[in-house]
mmCIF file of C-alpha atoms in Angstrom:
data_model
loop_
_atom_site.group_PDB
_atom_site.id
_atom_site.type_symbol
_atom_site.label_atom_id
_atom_site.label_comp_id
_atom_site.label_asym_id
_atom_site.label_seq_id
_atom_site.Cartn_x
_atom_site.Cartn_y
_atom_site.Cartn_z
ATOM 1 C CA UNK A 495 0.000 0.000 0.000
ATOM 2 C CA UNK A 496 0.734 3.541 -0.829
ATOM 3 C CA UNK A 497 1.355 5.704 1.853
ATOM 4 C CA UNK A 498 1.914 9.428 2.001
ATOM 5 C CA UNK A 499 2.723 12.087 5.209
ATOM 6 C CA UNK A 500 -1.095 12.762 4.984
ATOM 7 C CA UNK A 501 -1.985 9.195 5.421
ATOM 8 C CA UNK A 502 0.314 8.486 7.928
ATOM 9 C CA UNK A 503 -1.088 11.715 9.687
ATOM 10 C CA UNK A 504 -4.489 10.064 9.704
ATOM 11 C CA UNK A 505 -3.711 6.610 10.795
ATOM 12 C CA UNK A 506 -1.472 7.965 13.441
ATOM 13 C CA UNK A 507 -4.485 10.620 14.441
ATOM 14 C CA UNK A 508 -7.164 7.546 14.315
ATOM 15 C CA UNK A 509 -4.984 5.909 16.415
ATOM 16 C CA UNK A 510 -4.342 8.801 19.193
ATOM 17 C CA UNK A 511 -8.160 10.111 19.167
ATOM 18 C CA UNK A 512 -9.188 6.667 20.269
ATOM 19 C CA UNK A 513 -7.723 7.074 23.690
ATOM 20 C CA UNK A 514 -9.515 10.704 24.331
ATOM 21 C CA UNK A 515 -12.527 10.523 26.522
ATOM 22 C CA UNK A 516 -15.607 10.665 24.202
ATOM 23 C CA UNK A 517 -16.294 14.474 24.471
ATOM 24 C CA UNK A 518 -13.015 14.943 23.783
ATOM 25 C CA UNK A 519 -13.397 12.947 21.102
ATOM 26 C CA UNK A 520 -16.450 14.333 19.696
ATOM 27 C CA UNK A 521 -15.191 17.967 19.968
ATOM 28 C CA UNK A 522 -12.625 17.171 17.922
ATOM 29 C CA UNK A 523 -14.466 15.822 15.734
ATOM 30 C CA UNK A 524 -16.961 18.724 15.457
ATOM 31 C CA UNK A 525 -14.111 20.923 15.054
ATOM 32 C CA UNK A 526 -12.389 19.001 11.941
ATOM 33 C CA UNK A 527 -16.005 19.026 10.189
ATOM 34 C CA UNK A 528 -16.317 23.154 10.580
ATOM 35 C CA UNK A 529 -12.414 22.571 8.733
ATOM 36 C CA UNK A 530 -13.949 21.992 5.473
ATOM 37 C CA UNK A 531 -11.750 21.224 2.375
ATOM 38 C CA UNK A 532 -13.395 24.517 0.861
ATOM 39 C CA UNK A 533 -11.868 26.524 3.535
ATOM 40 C CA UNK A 534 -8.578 24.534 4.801
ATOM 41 C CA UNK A 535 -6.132 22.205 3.034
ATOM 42 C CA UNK A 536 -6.469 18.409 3.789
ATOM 43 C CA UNK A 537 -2.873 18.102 4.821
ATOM 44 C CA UNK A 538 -3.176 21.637 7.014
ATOM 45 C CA UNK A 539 -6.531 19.991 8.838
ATOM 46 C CA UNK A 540 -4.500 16.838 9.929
ATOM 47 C CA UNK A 541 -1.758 19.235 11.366
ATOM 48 C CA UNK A 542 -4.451 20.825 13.331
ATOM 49 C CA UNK A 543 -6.394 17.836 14.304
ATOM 50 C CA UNK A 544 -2.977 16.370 16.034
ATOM 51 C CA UNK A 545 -2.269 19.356 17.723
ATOM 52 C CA UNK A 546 -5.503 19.105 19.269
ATOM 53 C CA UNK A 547 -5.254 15.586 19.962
ATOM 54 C CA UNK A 548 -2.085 16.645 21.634
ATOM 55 C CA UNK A 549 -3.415 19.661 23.652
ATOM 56 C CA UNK A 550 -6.594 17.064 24.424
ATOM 57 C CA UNK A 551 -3.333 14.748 26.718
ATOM 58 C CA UNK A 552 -1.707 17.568 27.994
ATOM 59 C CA UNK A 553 -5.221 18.906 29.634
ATOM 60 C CA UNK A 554 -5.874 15.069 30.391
ATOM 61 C CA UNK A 555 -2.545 14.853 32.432
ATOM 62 C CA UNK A 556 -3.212 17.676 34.195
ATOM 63 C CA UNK A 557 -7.127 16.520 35.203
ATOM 64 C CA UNK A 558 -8.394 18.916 32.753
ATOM 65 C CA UNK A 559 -10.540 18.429 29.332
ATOM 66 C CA UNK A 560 -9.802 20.243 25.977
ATOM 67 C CA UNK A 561 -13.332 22.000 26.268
ATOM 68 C CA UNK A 562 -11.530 23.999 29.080
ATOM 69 C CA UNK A 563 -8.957 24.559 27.539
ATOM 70 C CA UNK A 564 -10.630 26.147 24.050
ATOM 71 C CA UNK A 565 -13.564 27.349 25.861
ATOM 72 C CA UNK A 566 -17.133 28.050 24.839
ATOM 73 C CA UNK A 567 -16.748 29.692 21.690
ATOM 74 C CA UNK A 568 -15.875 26.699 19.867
ATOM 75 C CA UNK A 569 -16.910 28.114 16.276
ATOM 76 C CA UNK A 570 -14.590 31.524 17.212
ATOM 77 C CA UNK A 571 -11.553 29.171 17.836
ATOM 78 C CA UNK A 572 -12.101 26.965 14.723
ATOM 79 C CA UNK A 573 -12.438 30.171 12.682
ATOM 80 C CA UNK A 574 -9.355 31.884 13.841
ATOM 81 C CA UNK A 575 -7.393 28.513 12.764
ATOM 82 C CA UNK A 576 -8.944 28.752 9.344
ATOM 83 C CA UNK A 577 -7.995 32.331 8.924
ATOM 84 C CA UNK A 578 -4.728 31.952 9.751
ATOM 85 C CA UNK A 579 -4.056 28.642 7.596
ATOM 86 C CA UNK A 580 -2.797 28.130 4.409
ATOM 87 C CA UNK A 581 -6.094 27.906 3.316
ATOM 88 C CA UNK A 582 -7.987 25.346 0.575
ATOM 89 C CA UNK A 583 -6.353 23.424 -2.113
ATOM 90 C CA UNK A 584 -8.327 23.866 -5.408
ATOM 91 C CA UNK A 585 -7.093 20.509 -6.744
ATOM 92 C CA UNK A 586 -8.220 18.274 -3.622
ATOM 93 C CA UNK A 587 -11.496 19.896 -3.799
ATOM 94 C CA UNK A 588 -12.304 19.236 -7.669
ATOM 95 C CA UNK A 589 -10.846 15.512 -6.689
ATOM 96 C CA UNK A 590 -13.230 14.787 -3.889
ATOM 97 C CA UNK A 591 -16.093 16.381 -6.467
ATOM 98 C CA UNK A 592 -14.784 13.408 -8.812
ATOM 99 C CA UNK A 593 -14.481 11.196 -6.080
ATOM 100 C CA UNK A 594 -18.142 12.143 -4.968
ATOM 101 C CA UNK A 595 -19.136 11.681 -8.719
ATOM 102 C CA UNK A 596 -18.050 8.922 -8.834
ATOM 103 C CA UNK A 597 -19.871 7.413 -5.770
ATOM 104 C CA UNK A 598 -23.368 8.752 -6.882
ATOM 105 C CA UNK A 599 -22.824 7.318 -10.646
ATOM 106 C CA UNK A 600 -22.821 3.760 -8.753
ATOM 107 C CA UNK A 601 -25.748 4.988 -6.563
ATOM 108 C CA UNK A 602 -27.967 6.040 -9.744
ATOM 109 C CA UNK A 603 -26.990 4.330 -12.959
ATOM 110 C CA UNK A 604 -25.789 0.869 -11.507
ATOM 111 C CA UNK A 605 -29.385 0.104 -10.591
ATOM 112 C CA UNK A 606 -30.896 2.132 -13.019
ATOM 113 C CA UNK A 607 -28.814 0.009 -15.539
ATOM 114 C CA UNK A 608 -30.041 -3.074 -13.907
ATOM 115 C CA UNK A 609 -33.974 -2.280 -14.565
ATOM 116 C CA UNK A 610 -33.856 -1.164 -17.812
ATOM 117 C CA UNK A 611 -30.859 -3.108 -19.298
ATOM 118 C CA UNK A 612 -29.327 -0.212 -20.985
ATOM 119 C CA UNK A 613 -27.485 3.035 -20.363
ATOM 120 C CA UNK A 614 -30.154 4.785 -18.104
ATOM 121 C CA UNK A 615 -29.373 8.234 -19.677
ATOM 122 C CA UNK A 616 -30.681 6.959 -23.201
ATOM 123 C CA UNK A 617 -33.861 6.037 -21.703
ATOM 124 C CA UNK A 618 -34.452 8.644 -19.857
ATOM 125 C CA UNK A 619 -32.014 11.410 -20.099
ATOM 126 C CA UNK A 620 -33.451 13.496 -17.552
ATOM 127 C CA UNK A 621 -31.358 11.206 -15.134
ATOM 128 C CA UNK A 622 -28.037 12.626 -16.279
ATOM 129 C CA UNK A 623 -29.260 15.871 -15.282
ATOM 130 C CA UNK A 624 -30.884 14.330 -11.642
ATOM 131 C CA UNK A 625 -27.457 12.412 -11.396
ATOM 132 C CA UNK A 626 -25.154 15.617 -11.711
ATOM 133 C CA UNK A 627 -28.081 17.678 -9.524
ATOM 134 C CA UNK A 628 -27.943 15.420 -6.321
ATOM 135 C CA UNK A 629 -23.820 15.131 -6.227
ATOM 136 C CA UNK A 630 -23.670 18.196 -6.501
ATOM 137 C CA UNK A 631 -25.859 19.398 -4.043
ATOM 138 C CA UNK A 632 -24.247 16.379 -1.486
ATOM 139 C CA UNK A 633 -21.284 17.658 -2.267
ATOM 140 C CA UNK A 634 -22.061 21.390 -1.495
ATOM 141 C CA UNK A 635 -23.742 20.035 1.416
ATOM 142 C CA UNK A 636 -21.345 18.104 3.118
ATOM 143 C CA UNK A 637 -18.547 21.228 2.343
ATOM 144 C CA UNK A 638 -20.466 23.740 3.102
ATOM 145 C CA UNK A 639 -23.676 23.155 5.278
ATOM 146 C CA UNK A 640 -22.262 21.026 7.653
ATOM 147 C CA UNK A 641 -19.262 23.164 8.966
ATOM 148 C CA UNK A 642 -21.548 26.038 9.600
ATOM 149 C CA UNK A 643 -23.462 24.381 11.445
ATOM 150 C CA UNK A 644 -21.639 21.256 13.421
ATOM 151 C CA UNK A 645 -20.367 23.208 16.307
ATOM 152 C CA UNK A 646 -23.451 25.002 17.209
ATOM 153 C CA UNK A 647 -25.376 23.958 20.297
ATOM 154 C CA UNK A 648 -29.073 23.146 20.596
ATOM 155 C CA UNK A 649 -31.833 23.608 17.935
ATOM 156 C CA UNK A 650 -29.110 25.267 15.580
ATOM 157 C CA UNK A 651 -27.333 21.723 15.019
ATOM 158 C CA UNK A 652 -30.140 20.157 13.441
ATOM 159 C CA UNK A 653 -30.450 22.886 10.464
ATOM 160 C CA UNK A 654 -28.450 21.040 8.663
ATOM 161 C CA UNK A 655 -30.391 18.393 8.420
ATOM 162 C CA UNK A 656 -33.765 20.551 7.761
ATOM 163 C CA UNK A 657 -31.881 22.374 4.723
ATOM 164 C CA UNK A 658 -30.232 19.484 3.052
ATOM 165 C CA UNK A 659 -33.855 17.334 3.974
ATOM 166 C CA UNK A 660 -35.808 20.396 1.765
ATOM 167 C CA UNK A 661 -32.971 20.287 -0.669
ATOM 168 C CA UNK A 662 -33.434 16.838 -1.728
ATOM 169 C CA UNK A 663 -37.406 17.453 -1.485
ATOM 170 C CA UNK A 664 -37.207 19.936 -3.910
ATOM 171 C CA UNK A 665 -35.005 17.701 -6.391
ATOM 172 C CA UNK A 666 -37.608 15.090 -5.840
ATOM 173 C CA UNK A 667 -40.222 17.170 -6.738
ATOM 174 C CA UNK A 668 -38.792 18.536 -9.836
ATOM 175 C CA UNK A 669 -37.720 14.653 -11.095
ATOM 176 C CA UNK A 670 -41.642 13.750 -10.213
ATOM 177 C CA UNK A 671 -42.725 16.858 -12.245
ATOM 178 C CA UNK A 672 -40.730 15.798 -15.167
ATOM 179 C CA UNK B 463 -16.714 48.821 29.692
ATOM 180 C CA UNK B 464 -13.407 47.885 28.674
ATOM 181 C CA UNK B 465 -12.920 44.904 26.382
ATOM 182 C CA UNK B 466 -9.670 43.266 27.780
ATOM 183 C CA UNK B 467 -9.537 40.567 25.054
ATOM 184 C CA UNK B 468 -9.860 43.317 22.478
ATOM 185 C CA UNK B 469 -6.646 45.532 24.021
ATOM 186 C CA UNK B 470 -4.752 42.273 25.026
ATOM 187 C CA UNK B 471 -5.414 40.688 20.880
ATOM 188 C CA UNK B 472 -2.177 42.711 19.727
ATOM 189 C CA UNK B 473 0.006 42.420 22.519
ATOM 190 C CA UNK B 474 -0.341 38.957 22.908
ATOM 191 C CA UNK B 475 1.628 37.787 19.791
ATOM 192 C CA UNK B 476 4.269 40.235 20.626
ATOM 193 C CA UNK B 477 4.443 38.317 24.250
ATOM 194 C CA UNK B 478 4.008 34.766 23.224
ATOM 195 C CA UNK B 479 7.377 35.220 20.623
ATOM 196 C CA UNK B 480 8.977 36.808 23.974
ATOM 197 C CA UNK B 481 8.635 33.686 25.725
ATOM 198 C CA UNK B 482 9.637 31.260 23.108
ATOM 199 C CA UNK B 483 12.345 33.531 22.995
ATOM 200 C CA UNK B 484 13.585 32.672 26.165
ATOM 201 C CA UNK B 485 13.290 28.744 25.445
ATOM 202 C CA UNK B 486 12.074 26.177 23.877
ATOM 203 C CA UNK B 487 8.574 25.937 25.141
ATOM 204 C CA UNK B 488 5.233 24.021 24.303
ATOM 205 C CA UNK B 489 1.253 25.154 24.368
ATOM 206 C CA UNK B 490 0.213 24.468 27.789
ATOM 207 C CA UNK B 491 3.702 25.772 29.135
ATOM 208 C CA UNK B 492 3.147 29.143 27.232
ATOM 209 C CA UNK B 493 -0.490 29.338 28.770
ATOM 210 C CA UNK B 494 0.794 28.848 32.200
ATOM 211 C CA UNK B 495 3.539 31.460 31.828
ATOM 212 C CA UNK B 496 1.238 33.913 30.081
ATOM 213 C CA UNK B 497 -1.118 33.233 33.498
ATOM 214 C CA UNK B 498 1.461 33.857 35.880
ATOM 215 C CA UNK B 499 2.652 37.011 34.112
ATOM 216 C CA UNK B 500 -1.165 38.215 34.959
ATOM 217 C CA UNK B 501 -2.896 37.484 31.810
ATOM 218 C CA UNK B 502 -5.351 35.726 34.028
ATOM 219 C CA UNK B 503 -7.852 34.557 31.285
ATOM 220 C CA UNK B 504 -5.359 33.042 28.563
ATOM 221 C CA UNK B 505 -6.466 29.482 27.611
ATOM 222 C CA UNK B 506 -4.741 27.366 24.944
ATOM 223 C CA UNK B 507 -8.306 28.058 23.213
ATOM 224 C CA UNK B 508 -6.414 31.364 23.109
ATOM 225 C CA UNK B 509 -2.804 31.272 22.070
ATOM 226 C CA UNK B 510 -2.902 28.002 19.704
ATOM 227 C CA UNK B 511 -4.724 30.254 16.669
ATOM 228 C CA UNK B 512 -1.883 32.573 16.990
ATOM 229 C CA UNK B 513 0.694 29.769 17.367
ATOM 230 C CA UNK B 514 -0.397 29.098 14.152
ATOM 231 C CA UNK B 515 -0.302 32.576 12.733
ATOM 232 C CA UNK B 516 3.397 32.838 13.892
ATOM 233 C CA UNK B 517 4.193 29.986 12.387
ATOM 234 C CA UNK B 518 2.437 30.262 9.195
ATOM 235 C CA UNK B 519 4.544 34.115 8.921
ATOM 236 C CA UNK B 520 7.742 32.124 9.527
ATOM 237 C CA UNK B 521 8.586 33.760 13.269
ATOM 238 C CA UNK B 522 8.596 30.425 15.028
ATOM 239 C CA UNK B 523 8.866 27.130 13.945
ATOM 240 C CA UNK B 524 7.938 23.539 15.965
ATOM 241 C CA UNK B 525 9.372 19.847 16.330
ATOM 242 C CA UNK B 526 7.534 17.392 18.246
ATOM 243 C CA UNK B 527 9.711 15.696 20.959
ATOM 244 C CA UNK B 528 9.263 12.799 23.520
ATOM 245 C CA UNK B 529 7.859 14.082 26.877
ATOM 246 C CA UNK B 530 8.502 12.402 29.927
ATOM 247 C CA UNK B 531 5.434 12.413 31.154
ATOM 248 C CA UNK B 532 3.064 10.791 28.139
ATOM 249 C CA UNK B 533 2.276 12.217 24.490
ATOM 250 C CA UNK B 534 4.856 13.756 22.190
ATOM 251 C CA UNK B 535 4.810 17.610 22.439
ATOM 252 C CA UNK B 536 4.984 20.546 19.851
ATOM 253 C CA UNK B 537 8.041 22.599 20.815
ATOM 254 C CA UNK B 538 8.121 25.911 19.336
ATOM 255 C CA UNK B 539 11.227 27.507 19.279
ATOM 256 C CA UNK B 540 12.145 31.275 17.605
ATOM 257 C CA UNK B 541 13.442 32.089 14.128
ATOM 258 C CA UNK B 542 15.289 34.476 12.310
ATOM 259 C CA UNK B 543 12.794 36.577 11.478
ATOM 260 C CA UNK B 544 11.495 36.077 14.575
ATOM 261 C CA UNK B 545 14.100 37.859 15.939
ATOM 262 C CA UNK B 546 13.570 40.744 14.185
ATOM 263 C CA UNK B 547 9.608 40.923 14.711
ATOM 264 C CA UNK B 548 10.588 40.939 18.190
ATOM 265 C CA UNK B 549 12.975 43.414 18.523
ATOM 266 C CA UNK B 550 10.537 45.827 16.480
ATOM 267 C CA UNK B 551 7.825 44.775 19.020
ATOM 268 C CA UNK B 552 9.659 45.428 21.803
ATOM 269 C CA UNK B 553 10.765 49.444 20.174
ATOM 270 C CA UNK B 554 6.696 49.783 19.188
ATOM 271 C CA UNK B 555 5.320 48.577 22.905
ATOM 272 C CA UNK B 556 7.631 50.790 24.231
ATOM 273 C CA UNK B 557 6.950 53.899 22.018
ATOM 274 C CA UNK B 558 3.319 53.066 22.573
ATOM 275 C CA UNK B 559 3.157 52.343 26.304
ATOM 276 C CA UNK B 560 4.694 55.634 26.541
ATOM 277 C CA UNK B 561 2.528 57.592 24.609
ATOM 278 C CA UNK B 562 -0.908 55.883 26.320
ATOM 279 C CA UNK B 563 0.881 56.493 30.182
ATOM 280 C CA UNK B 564 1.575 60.434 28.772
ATOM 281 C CA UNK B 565 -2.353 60.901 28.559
ATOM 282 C CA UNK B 566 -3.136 58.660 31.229
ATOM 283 C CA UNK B 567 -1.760 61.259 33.424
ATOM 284 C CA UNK B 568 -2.439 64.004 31.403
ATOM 285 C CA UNK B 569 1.448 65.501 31.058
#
């Protein structure tokens, strides 16, 4: 197998966020999904992540969590990282829209393929359009919906959910209409 | 009211670079200096965004090393330029500090 500094990064990260207590854990967490690839480099995020994994031990040695140590304004910290990062890599973000492609051709054409025995788009060429519509909206989605919103507390959290649930209604809508 | 994190936001780059100026030093070890120097409300939710600043304009740099007590830390230690951005900082508080303690008592 392959491996780069980035995976290593990530194994090595996996590996260290596993010993965290779980709200360590899951602020971590929270705080790598704000670090979209639209906003921060990959490579950049991992950096961050094992700092934080690191600051995460040092608070847990000294009977501390890493919530006290960032604080409430989770969202204000993450931010201030961004802004002073590198910032996003245009070429890992048109990837992961291939790789994301790529996922949702096997999602719509595979069994599309299977009922009508032919290349879906011929028989209904609307589908292409459906097919790009939904990955792309996924896609936006997951880059951009989900950091706003995944380190807000209460109600906020679950706009996410609402927007991308009224996003797919209205693509449903539109393929029933045509 | 006074907004202490607002007045403390500019001097607290120029004082973080003055303690990894006196050694090699790590997050939480920064946090606890910066506390006992009177900046009572530092966290590490604090200085780590402008650890990263200061690193991504080249004044510091890091290596992670064995601790003896668990985890590998980040040890951030001073560069070149650095250096430089501290001596200016030190000339600029100074000018500064000067000029605010002239009309603080109104000379």
């Amino acid at each position: 197998m392959f491996e780069n500094e980035l995976t290593l990064l990530e194994t090595e990260n996996y590996k260290q966020i596993k010993e965290l207590s779980k709200e360590d854990e899951k602020l971590i967490n929270n705080i790598m999904k704000r670090m979209s690839i639209f906003k921060i480099n990959s490579y950049d995020a991992q950096v961050v992540k094992r700092d934080l994994i690191g600051m995460a031990q040092e608070q847990k040695l000294n009977g501390s969590s890493l919530k006290d140590a960032i604080g409430d304004d989770v969202s204000g910290f993450t931010d201030e990282i961004i802004k002073n990062s590198e910032g996003p890599c245009i070429k890992e973000i048109i990837l992961n829209y291939m790789s994301s492609l790529s996922g949702y051709f096997f999602i719509w054409f595979i069994p599309a393929f299977l009922v009508y025995g032919n290349s879906p788009y011929r028989i209904h060429p609307v589908l292409l359009l459906f097919y790009f519509g939904s990955a792309t909206t996924a896609f936006i989605a997951e880059g951009l919906l989900s950091p706003i919103f995944c380190t807000e507390k209460g109600n906020k959290k679950y706009l996410e959910t609402i927007i991308f649930i009224l996003i797919a209604s209205v693509w449903g809508i539109l393929y029933l209409l045509t | 009211m006074v907004d202490r994190s607002q007045l403390m936001r500019g001097t607290l780059e120029g004082c973080i670079v003055k303690i990894i100026s006196q050694e090699e030093t790590y997050g939480y070890e920064i946090v606890s200096r910066l506390q006992q120097y009177g900046f009572d409300d530092v966290k590490e939710g604090t200085t780590y965004p402008i650890l990263v600043r200061l690193e991504r304009k080249k004044l510091i740099s890091s290596v992670y090393k064995e601790s003896p007590l668990g985890p590998k830390r980040k040890y951030y230690f001073l560069t070149k330029s650095g250096k430089d951005f501290l001596r200016e900082f030190e000339l600029v508080w100074n000018d500064v500090k000067q000029s605010v303690d002239r009309i603080i008592r109104g000379a």
